[in-house]
mmCIF file of C-alpha atoms in Angstrom:
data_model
loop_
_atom_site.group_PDB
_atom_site.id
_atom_site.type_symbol
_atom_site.label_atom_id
_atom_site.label_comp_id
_atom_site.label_asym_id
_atom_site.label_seq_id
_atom_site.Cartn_x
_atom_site.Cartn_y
_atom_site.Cartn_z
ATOM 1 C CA UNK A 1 72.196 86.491 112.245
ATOM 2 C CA UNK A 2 74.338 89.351 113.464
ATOM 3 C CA UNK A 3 76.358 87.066 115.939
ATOM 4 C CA UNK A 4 76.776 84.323 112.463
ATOM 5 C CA UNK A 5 78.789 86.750 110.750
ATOM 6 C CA UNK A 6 80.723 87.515 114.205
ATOM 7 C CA UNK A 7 81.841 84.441 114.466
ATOM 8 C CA UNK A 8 82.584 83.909 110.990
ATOM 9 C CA UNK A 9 84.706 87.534 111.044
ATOM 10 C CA UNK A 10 86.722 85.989 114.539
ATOM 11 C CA UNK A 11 87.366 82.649 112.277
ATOM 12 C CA UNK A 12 89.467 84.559 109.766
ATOM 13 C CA UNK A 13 92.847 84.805 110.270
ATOM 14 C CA UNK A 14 94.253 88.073 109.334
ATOM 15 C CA UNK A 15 98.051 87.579 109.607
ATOM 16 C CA UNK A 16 97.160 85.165 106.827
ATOM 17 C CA UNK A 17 95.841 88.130 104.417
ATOM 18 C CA UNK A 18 97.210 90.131 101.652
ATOM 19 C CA UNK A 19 96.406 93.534 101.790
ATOM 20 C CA UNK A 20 96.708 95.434 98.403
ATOM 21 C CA UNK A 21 95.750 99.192 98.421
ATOM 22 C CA UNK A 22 92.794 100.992 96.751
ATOM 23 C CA UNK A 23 94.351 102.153 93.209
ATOM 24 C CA UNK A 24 91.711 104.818 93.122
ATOM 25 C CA UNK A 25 93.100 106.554 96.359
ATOM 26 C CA UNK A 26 95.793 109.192 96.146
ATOM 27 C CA UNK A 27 98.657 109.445 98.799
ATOM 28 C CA UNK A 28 101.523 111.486 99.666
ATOM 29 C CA UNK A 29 104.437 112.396 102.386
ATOM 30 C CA UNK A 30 104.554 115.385 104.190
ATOM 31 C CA UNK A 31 108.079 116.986 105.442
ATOM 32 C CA UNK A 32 107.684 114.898 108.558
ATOM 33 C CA UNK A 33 107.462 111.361 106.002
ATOM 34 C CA UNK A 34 104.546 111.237 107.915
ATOM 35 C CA UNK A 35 101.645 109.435 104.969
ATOM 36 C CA UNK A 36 98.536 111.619 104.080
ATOM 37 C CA UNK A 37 95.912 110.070 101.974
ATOM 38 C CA UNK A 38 93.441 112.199 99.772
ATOM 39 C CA UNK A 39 90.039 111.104 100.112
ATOM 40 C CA UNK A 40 87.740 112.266 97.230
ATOM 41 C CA UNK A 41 84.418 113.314 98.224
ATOM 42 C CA UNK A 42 81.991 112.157 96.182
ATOM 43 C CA UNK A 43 78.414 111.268 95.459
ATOM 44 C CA UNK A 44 74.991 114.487 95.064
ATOM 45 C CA UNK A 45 75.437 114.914 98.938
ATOM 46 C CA UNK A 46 78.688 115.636 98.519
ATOM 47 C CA UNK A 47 78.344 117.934 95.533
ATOM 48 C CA UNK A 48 75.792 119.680 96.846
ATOM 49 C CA UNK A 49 77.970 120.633 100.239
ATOM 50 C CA UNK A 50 80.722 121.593 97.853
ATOM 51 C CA UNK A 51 78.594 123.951 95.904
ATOM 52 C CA UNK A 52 76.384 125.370 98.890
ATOM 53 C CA UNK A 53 78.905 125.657 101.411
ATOM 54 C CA UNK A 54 82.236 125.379 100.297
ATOM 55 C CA UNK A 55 83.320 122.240 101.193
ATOM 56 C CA UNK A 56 86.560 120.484 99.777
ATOM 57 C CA UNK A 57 86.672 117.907 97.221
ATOM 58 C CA UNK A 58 89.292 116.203 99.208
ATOM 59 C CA UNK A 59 89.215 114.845 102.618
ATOM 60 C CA UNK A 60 92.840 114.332 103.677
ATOM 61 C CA UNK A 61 93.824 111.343 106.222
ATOM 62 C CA UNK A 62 96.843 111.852 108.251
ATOM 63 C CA UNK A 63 98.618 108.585 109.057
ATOM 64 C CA UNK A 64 100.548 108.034 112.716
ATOM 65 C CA UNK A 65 104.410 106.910 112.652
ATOM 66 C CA UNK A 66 103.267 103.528 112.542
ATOM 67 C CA UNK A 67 100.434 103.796 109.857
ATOM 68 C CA UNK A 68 103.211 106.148 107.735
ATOM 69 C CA UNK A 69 105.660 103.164 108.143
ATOM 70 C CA UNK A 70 103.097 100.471 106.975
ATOM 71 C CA UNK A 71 101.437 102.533 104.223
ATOM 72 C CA UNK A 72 104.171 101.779 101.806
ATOM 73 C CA UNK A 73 104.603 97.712 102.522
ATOM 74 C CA UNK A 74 101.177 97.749 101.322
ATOM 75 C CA UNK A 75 101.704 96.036 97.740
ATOM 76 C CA UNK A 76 99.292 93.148 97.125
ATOM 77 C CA UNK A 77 102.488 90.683 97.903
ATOM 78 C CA UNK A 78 102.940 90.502 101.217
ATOM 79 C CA UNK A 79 101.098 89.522 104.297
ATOM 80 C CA UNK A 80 99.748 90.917 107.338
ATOM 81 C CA UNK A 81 102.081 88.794 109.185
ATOM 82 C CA UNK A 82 105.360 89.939 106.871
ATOM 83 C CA UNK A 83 104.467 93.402 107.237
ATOM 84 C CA UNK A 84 103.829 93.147 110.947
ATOM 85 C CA UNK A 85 107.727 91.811 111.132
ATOM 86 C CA UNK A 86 108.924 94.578 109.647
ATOM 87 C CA UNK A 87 107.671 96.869 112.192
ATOM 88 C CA UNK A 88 108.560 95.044 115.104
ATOM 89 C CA UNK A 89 112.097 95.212 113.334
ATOM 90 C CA UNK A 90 111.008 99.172 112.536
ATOM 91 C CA UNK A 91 109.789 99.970 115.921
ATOM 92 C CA UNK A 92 110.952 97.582 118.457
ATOM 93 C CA UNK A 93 109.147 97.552 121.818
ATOM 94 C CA UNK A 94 107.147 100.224 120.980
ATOM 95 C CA UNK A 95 105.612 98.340 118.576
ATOM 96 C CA UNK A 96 103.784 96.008 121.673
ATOM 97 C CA UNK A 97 101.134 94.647 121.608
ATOM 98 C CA UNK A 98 102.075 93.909 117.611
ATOM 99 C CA UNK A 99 99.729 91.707 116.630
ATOM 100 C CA UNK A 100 96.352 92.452 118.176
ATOM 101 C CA UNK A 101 97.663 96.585 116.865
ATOM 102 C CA UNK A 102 98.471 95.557 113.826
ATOM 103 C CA UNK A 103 95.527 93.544 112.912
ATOM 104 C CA UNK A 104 93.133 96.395 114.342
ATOM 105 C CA UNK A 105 94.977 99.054 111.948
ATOM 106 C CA UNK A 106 93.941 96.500 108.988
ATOM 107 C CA UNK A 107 90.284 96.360 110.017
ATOM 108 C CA UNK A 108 90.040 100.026 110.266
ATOM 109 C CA UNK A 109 91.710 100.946 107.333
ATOM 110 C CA UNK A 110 89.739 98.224 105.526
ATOM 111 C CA UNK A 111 86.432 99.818 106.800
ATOM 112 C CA UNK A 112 87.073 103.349 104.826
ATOM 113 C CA UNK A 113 88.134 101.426 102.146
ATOM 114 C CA UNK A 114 91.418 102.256 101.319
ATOM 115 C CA UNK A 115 92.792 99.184 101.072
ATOM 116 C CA UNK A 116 91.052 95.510 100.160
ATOM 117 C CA UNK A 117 92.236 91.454 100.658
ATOM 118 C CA UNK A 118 93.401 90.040 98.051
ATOM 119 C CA UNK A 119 92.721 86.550 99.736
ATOM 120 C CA UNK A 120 89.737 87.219 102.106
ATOM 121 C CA UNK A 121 87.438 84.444 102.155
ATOM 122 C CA UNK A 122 84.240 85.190 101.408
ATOM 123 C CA UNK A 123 81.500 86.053 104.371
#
């Protein structure tokens, strides 16, 4: 079943997708303009940690150069694909390999959560 949803995952075409952000997910720039998003612990494990041993509320996520850059694109509008020519127009050659970077920063940031596809097919 496991290699089923593989395949189906490889099918999808991500420079295709609209990436919209997670409206419950806080975000600011540093001095640097470098992104950091504030993750809010929560959930009893989480509250207990807090209360027993002092642990923040907040998790903050620093984002790279590149991340930093794309963070903002991110409006429920445009695609993968637009956003991904506006950092090769950003970042040049250092933006190589674009698409296969691009498309893994989507998947990751997609795993926490912080953002969702508008348009992804369902699985």
């Amino acid at each position: 079943m496991k290699k089923r949803n593989k395949k189906k995952m490889a099918d999808i075409n991500y420079l295709d997708l609209i990436p919209e952000k997670n409206s419950s997910l806080k975000w600011h720039t540093d001095l640097k303009e470098r992104v950091i998003l504030e993750v809010e612990n929560t959930g009893i494990m989480n509250k207990i940690a807090q209360n027993l041993f002092n642990k923040p509320r907040f998790t903050k996520v620093h984002l790279d150069a590149n991340g930093s850059f794309i963070w903002p694109l991110i409006d429920g509008k445009r695609t993968v694909a637009d956003i991904a020519v506006l950092v090769k127009e950003q970042f040049g050659e250092a933006a190589e390999p674009l698409y296969p970077r691009i498309i893994k920063y989507f998947q990751i940031v997609e795993s926490y959560h912080f953002i969702r596809f508008v348009n992804m097919p369902e699985k």
